[in-house]
Coordinates of C-alpha atoms in Angstrom, one line a residue:
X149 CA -62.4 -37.2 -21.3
X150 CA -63.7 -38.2 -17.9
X151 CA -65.4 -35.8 -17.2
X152 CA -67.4 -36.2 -20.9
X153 CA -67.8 -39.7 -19.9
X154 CA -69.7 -38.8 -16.9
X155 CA -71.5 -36.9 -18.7
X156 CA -72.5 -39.7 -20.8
X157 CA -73.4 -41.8 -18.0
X158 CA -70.1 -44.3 -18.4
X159 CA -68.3 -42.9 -15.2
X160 CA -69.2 -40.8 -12.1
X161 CA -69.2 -37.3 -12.7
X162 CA -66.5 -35.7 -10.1
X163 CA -69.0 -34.4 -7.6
X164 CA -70.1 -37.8 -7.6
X165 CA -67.2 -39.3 -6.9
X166 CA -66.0 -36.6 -4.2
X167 CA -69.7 -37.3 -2.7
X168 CA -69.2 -40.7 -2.7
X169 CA -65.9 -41.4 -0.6
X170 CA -65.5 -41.1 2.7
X171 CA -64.2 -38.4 5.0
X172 CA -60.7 -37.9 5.2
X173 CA -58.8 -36.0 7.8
X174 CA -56.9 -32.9 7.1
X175 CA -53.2 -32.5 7.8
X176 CA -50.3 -30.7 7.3
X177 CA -48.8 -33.0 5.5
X178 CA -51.2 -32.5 2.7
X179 CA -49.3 -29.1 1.9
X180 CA -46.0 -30.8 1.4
X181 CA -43.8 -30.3 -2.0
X182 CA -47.5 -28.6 -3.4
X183 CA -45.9 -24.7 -2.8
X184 CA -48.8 -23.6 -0.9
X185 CA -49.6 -23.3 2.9
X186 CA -52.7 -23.4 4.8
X187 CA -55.2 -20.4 4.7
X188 CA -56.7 -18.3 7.1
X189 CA -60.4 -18.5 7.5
X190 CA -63.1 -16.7 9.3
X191 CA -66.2 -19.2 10.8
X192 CA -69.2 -17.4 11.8
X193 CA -70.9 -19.2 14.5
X194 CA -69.7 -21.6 17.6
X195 CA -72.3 -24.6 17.2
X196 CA -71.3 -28.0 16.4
X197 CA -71.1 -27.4 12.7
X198 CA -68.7 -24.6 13.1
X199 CA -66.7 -25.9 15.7
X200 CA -66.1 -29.2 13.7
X201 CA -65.0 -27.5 10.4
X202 CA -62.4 -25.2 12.8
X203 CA -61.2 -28.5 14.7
X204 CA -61.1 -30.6 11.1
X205 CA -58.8 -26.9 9.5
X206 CA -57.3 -26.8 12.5
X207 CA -55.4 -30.1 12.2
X208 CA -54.0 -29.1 8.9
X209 CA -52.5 -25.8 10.1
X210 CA -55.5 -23.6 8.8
X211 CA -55.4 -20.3 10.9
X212 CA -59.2 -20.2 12.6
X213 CA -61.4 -17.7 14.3
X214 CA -64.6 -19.1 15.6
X215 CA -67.1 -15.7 16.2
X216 CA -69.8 -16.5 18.7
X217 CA -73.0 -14.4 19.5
X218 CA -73.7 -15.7 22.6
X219 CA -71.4 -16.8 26.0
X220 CA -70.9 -19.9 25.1
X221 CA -70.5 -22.3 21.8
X222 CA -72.5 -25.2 21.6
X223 CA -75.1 -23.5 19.5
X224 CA -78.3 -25.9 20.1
X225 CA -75.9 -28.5 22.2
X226 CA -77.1 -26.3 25.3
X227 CA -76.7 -27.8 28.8
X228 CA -78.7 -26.2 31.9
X229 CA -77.3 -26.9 35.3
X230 CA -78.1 -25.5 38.5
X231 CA -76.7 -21.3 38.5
X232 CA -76.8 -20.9 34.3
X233 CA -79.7 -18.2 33.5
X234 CA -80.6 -17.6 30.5
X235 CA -82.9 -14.1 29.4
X236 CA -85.0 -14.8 26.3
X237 CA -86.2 -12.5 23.3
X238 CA -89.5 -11.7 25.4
X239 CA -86.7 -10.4 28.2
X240 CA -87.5 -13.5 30.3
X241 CA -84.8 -14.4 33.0
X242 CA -84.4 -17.2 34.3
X243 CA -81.7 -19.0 36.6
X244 CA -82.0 -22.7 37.0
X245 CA -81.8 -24.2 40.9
X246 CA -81.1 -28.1 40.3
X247 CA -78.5 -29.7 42.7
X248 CA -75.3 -30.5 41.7
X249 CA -74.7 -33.1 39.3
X250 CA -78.3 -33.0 37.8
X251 CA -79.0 -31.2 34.5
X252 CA -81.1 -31.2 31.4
X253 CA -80.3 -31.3 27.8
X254 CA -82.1 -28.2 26.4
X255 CA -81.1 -29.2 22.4
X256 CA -79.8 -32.4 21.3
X257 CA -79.8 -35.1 24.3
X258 CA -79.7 -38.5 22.2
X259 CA -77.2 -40.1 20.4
X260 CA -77.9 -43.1 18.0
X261 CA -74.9 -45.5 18.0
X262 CA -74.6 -45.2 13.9
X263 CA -74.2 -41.7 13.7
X264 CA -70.4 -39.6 13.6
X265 CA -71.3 -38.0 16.7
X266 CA -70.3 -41.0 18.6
X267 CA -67.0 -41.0 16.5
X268 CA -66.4 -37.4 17.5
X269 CA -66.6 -38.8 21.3
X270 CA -64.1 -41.1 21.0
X271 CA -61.9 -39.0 19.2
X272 CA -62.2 -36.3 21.8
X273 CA -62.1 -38.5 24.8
X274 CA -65.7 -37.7 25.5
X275 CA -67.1 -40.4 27.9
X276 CA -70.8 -42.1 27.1
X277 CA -73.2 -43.8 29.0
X278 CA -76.8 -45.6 27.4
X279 CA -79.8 -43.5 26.9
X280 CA -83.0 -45.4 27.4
X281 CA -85.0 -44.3 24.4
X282 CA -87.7 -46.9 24.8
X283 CA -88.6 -48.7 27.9
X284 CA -91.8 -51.3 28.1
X285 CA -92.4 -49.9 31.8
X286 CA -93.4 -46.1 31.1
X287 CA -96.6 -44.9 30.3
X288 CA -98.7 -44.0 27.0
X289 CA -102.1 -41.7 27.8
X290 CA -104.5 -40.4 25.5
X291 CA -106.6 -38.1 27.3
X292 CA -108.6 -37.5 23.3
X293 CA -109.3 -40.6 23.1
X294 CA -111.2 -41.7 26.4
X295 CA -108.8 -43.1 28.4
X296 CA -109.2 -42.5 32.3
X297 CA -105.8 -43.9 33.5
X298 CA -102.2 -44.2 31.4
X299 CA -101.5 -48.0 29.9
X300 CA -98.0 -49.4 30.6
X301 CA -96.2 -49.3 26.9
X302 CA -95.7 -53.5 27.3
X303 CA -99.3 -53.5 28.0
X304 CA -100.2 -51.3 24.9
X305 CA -97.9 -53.1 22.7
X306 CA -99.2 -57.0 23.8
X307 CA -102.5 -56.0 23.0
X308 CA -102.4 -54.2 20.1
X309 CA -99.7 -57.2 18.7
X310 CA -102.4 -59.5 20.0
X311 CA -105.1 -58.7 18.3
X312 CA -103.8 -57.5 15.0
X313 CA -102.2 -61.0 15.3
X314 CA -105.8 -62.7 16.1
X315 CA -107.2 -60.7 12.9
X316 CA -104.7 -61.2 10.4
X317 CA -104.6 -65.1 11.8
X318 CA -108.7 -65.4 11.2
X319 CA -108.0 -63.7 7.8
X320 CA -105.9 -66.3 6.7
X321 CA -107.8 -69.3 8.3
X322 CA -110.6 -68.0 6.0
X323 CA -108.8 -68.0 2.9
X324 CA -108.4 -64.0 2.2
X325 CA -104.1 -64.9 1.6
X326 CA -105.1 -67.6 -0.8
X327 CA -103.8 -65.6 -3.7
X328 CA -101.0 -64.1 -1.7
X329 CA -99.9 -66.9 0.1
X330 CA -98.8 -70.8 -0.5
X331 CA -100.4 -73.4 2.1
X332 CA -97.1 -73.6 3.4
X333 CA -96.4 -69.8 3.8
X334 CA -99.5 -69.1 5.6
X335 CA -98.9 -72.2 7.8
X336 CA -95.6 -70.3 8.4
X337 CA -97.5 -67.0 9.0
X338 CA -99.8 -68.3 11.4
X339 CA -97.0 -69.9 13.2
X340 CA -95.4 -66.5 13.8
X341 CA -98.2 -65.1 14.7
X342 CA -99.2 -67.3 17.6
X343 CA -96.0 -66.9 18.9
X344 CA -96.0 -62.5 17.8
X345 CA -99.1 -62.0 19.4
X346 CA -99.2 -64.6 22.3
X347 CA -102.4 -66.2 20.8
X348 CA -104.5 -69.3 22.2
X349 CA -105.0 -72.6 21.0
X350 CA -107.8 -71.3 18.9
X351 CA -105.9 -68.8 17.6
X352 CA -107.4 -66.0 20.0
X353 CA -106.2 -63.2 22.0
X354 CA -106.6 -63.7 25.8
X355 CA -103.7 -61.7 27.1
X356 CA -100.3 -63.5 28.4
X357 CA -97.6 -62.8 30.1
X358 CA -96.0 -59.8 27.8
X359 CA -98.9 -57.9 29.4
X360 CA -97.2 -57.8 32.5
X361 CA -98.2 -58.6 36.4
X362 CA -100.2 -57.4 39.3
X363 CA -98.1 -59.3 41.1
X364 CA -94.5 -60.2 39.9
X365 CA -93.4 -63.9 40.0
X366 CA -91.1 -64.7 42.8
X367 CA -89.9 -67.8 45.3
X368 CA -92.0 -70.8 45.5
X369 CA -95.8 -70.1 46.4
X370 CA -95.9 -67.4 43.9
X371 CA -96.2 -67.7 40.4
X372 CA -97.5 -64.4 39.9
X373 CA -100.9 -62.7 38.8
X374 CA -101.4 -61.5 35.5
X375 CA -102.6 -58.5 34.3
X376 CA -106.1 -58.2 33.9
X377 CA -109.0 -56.3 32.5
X378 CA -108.1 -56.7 29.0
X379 CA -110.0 -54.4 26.8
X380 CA -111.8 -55.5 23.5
X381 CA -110.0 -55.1 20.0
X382 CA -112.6 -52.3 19.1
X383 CA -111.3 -50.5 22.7
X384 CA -107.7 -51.0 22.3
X385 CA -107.8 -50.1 18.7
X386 CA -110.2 -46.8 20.0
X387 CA -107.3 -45.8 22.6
X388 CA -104.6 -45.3 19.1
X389 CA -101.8 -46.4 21.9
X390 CA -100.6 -48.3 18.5
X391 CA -99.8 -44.9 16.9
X392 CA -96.3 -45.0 19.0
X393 CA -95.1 -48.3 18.0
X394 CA -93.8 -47.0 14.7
X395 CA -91.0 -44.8 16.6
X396 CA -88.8 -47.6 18.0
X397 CA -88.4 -48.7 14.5
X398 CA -87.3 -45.3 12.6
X399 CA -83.6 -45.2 11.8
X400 CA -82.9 -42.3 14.1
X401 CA -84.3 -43.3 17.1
X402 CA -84.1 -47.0 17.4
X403 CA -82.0 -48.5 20.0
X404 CA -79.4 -48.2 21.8
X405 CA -78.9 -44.6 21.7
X406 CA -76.6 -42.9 23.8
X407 CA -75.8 -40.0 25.6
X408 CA -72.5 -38.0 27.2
X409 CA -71.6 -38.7 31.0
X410 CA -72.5 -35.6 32.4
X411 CA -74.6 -33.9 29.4
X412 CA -74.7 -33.2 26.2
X413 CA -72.4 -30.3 26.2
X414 CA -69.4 -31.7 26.9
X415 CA -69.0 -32.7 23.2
X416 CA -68.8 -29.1 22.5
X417 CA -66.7 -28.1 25.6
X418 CA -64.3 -31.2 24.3
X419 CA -64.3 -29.2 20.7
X420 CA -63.7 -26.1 22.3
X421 CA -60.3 -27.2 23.8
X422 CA -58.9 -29.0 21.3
X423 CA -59.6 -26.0 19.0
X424 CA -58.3 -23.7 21.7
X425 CA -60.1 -21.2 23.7
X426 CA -58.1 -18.3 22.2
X427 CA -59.0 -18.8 18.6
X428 CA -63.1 -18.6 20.0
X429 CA -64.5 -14.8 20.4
X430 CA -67.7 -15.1 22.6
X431 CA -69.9 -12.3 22.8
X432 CA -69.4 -11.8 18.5
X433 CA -72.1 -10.7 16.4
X434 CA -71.8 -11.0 12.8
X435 CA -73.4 -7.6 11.2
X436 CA -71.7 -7.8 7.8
X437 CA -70.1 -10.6 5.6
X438 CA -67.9 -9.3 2.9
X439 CA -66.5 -11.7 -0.2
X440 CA -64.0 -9.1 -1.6
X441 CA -63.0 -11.7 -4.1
X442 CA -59.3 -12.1 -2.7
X443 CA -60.7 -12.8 0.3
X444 CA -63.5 -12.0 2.9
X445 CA -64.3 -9.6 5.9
X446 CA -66.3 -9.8 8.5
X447 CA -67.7 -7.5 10.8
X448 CA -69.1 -7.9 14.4
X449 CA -69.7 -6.3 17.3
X450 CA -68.1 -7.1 20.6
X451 CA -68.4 -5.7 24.4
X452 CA -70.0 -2.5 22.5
X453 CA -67.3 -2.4 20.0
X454 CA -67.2 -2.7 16.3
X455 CA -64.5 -4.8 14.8
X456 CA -63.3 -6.0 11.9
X457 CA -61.6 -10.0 10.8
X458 CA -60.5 -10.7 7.3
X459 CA -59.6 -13.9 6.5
X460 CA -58.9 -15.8 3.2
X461 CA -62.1 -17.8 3.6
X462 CA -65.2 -17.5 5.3
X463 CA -67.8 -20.5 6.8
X464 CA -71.1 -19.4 7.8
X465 CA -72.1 -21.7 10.1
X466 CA -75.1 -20.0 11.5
X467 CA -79.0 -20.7 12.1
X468 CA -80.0 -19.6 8.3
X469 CA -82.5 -17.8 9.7
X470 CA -80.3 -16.0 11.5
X471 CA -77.9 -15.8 8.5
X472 CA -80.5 -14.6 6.5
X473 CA -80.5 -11.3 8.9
X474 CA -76.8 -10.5 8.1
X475 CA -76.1 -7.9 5.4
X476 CA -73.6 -9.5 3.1
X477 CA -72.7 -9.2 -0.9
X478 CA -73.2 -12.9 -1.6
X479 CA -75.5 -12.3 -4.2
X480 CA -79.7 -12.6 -4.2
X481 CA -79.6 -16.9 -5.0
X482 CA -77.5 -16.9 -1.6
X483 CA -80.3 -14.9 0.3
X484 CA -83.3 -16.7 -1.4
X485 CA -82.1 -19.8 -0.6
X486 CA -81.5 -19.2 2.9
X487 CA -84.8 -17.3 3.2
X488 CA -86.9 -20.7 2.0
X489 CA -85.2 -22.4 5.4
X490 CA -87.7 -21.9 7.5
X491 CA -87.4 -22.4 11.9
X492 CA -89.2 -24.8 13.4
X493 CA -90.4 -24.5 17.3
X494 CA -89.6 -26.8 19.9
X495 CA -88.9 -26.6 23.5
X496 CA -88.6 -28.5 27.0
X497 CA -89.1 -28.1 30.9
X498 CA -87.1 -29.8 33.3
X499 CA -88.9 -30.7 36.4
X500 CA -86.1 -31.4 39.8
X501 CA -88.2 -33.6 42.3
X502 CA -86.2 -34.3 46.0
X503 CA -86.9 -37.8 45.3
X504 CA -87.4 -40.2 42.4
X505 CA -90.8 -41.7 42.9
X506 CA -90.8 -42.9 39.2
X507 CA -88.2 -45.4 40.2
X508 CA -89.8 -46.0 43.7
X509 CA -93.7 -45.8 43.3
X510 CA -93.5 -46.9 39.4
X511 CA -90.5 -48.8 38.5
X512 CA -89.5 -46.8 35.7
X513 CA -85.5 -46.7 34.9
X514 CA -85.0 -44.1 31.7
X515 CA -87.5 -43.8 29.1
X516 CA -90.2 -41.8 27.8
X517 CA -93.6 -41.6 28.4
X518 CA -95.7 -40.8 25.5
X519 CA -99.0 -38.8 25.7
X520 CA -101.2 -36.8 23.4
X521 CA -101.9 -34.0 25.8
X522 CA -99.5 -31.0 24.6
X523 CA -96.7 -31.7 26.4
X524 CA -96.2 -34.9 24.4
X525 CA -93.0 -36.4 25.6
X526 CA -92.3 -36.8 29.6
X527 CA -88.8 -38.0 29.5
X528 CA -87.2 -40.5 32.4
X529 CA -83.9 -39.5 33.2
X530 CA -81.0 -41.9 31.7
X531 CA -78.5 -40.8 34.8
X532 CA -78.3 -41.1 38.3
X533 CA -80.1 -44.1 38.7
X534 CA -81.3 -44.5 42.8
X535 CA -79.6 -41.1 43.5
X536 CA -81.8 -39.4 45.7
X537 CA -83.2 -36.6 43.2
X538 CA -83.9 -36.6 40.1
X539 CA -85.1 -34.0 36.5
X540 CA -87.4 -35.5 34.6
X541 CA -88.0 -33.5 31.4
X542 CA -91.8 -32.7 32.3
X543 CA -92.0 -31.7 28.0
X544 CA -90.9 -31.8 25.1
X545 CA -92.9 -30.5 22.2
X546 CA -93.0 -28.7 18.9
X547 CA -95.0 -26.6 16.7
X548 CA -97.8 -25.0 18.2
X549 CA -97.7 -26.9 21.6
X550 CA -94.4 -25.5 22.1
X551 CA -95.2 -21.9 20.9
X552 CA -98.5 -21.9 23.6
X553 CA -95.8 -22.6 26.1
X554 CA -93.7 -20.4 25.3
X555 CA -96.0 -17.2 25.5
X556 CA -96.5 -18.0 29.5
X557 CA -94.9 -17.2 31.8
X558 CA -91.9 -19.7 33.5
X559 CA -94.5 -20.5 36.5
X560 CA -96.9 -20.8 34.2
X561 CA -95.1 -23.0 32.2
X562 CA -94.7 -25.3 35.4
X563 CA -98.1 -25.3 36.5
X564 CA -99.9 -26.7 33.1
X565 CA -96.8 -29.3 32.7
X566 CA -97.5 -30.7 36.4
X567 CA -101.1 -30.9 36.0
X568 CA -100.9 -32.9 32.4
X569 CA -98.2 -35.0 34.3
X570 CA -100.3 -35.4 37.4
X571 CA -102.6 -37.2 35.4
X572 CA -100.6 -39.9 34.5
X573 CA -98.3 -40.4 37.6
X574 CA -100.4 -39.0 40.6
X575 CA -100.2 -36.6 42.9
X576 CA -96.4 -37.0 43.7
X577 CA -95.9 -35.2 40.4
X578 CA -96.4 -31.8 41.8
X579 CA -96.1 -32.6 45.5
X580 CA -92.3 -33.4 45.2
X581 CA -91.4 -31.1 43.0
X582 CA -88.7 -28.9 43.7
X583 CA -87.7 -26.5 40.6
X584 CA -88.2 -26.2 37.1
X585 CA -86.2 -24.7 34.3
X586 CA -88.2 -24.4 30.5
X587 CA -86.2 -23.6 27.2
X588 CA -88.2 -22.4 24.0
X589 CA -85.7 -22.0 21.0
X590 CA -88.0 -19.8 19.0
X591 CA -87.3 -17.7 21.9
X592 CA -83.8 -18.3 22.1
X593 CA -81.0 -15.3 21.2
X594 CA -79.0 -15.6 18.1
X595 CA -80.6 -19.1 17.7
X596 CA -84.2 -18.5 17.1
X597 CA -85.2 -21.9 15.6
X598 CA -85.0 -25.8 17.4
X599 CA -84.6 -26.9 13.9
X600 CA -85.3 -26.3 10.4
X601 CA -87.3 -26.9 7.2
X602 CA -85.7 -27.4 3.9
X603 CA -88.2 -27.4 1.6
X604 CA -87.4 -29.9 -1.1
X605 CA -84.6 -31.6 0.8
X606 CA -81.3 -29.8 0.7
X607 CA -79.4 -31.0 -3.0
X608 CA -82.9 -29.0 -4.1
X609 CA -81.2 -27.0 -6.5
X610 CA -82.3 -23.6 -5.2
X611 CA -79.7 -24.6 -2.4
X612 CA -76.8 -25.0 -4.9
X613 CA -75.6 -21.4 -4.0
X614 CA -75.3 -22.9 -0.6
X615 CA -73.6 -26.7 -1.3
X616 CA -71.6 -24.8 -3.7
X617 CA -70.7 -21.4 -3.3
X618 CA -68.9 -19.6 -6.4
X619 CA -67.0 -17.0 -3.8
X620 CA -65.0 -17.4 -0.6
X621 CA -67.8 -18.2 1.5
X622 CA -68.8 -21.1 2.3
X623 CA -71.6 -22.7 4.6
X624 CA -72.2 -25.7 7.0
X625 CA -75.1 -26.6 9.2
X626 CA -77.2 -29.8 9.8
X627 CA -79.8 -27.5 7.7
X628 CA -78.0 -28.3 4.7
X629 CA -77.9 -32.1 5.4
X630 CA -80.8 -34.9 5.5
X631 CA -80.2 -35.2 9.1
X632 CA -81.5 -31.9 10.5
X633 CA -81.9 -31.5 13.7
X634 CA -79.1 -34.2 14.7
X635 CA -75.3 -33.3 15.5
X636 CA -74.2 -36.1 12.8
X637 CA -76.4 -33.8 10.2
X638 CA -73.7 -30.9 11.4
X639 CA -70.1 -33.0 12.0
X640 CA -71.5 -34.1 7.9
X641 CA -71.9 -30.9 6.8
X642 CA -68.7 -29.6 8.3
X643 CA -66.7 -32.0 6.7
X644 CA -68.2 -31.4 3.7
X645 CA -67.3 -27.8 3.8
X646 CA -64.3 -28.5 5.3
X647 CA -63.4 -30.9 2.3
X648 CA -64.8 -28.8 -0.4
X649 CA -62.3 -25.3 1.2
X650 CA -59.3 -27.3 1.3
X651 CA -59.4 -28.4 -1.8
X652 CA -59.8 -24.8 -3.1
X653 CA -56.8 -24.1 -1.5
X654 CA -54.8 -26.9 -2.6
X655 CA -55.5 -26.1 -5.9
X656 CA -55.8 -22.2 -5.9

């Protein structure tokens, strides 16, 4: 009957409702007086998504195996400090040089303070420190676009909040809001805007103090100097500095954000021990997945050796490109569906200097500066504040930027990122430069992919073999949420995997 009613719109269907409530932990104790016991289950892949639904099963008594391609779980949470090497699809090596305690986030480096990420550090006594996502003192710079010299991003932002403020202000004085707008709401909006764009007494532009100084203000006898040589609306509109306002105000990447003490992969490293070492085989790959109806097989190869684990359930928690690869008997809706995902490219540099002049010569604590040559991002290191080196991430890109990088060689790589970054900070960008250490995940083992593209959003309903599989296999991945790309989108999945297998159980 309520199922008919949800049907008919008078109640929520059941996969409503299950979608609708929030996550609740596994435990033992959900077995008691039922007559059944917790399964044994297979997970294929040791990122985040499959070392959250083995942690979540693990605290109900389920019996896990976590099989990892490559050395180390993490998946895309990858962590480069000074001695890790790395040897690509192209047969690259590489072996990174930074001094202790200095690193760079390769994958996933950010943490919004909304997301279940930061729930998963707390739980696993993972310790977090602020990542500066935005910071008015870094630089934007496009080189397209004429400019000669980078523009501080408080300087960008006064002047384009200036003079969209001293337009829409001589709009209104003229009567264009008339229709839109009461007297008294325009005498509102003008009010807002004077104070917005830090407009004159005639309702004009002239610069201000949110520009910033030549000369800061300090004791008595100095008052400071502003900023000067204020470009024209029709310049400042030319430069399209305004494109990057709109970042600081998506969801996912307005601030604070965060970030792990000592890089991002101790979150994985915390997951690893709690789930215990012995349950993870490193070194796995999956060549066959096997639903044999009673339950599932998998086979992989290890240290040259093939081997077999069956299990009562299975959780692919691979790349699906990568799953896509594997032989299996899931049927042809499973392997279209995981075909349409397609990889995205994205990669970074990390650039060790023996000193940090950006904090010295430019005042710059954290933050990213934002350009529109193709190494896009330069990102500020949120760490080791006045220490006496530093990494800055020299880029971070995507698409077709990132796949031009990565055909170069690792020297290669270091040149063309110091001479788009000498551009913008001076010469000290390549003269104190120590080593360098560039990741490209299209070129990365077992991985293949920085992230993905779901093609109608993942509850398209060529995906439903996917959300919900018919045999004893199912799958997890921040692919199959509307957070790609983020940890939370894989801790979500897990648990929804998680969820979905234990209630199979419970009621098989």
């Amino acid at each position: 009957m309520f199922a008919t009613m949800g049907a008919l719109g008078l109640a929520p269907t059941a996969q409503a409702a299950q979608r609708d409530q929030p996550f609740r932990a596994l435990s033992a104790s959900d077995f008691t007086l039922t007559g059944r016991a917790a399964a044994k289950v297979v997970i294929v892949g040791g990122g985040i998504a499959g070392l959250a639904a083995a942690y979540e099963l693990g605290k109900a008594g389920y019996d896990c195996t976590v099989l990892e391609a490559r050395d180390r779980t993490g998946g895309r949470n990858f962590t480069v400090r000074g001695g890790d090497t790395t040897v690509d699809l192209s047969g690259t090596k590489q072996t990174a040089r930074f001094a202790d305690g200095h690193y760079m986030n390769c994958g996933p480096a950010r943490i919004p303070q909304w997301m279940i990420t930061l729930d998963y550090c707390r739980e696993l006594g993972v310790p977090i420190e602020v990542f500066t996502n935005v910071n008015a003192d870094a630089y934007l710079y496009n080189e397209s676009t004429g400019m000669t010299k980078p523009m501080r991003y408080r300087t960008a932002k006064a002047d384009v909040y200036g003079y969209v403020s001293e337009l829409l202000a001589k709009a209104t004085n003229k009567g264009a809001l008339d229709k839109e707008l009461t007297a008294t709401d325009q005498e509102k909006l003008i009010e807002f805007l004077a104070d917005w764009g830090e407009l004159g007494d005639k309702l004009t532009y002239e610069g201000g103090s949110n520009r910033g100084y030549t000369t800061w203000p300090a004791a008595a006898g100095t008052p400071g100097v502003l900023r000067g040589d204020i470009p024209t609306a029709s310049e400042i509109f030319g430069s399209a500095v305004g494109r990057y306002f709109s970042f600081e105000f998506e969801f996912d990447q307005a601030m604070l954000m965060f970030q792990p003490v000592g890089g991002m992969d101790q979150i994985p490293k915390a997951l690893t021990r709690a789930i215990g070492a012995d349950r993870i085989r490193t070194g796995a790959v999956v060549s066959k997945i096997t639903d044999k109806g009673n339950g599932v097989s998998v086979t992989y190869t290890q240290g040259g050796r093939t081997k077999v684990v069956d299990a009562d359930y299975c959780i692919g928690a691979l790349p699906p490109n990568i799953l896509a690869k594997i032989p299996h008997n899931l049927g042809s809706g499973v392997q279209s569906a995981l075909e349409a995902i397609t990889p995205s490219s994205a990669a970074k540099i990390g650039l060790e200097y023996k000193s940090r002049w950006w904090e010295l010569d430019h005042n710059i604590y954290g933050g990213i500066t934002e350009t529109d040559q193709d190494v896009t991002h330069i990102w500020h290191p949120s760490y080791g504040f006045h220490g006496e080196r530093g990494v800055l991430i020299g880029y971070y890109n995507y698409g077709s930027d990132a796949d031009s990088y990565a055909a170069l060689a690792p020297k290669q790589r270091e040149e063309r990122a110091v001479a788009a970054g000498v551009k913008i900070y001076g010469e000290k960008y390549r003269s104190e430069l120590v080593s360098s250490f560039s990741h490209h995940w299209r070129q990365t083992p077992h991985l293949e992919a920085a992230w993905h593209y779901t093609p109608g959003g993942p509850d398209d309903p060529r995906y439903k073999p996917l959300n919900e599989p018919t045999g004893r296999v199912l799958f997890a991945g921040d692919w199959l949420s509307y957070m790609d790309a983020w940890q939370h989108g894989a801790f979500s999945s897990a648990r929804k995997a998680v969820t979905a297998l234990h209630t199979r159980v419970l009621s098989s």
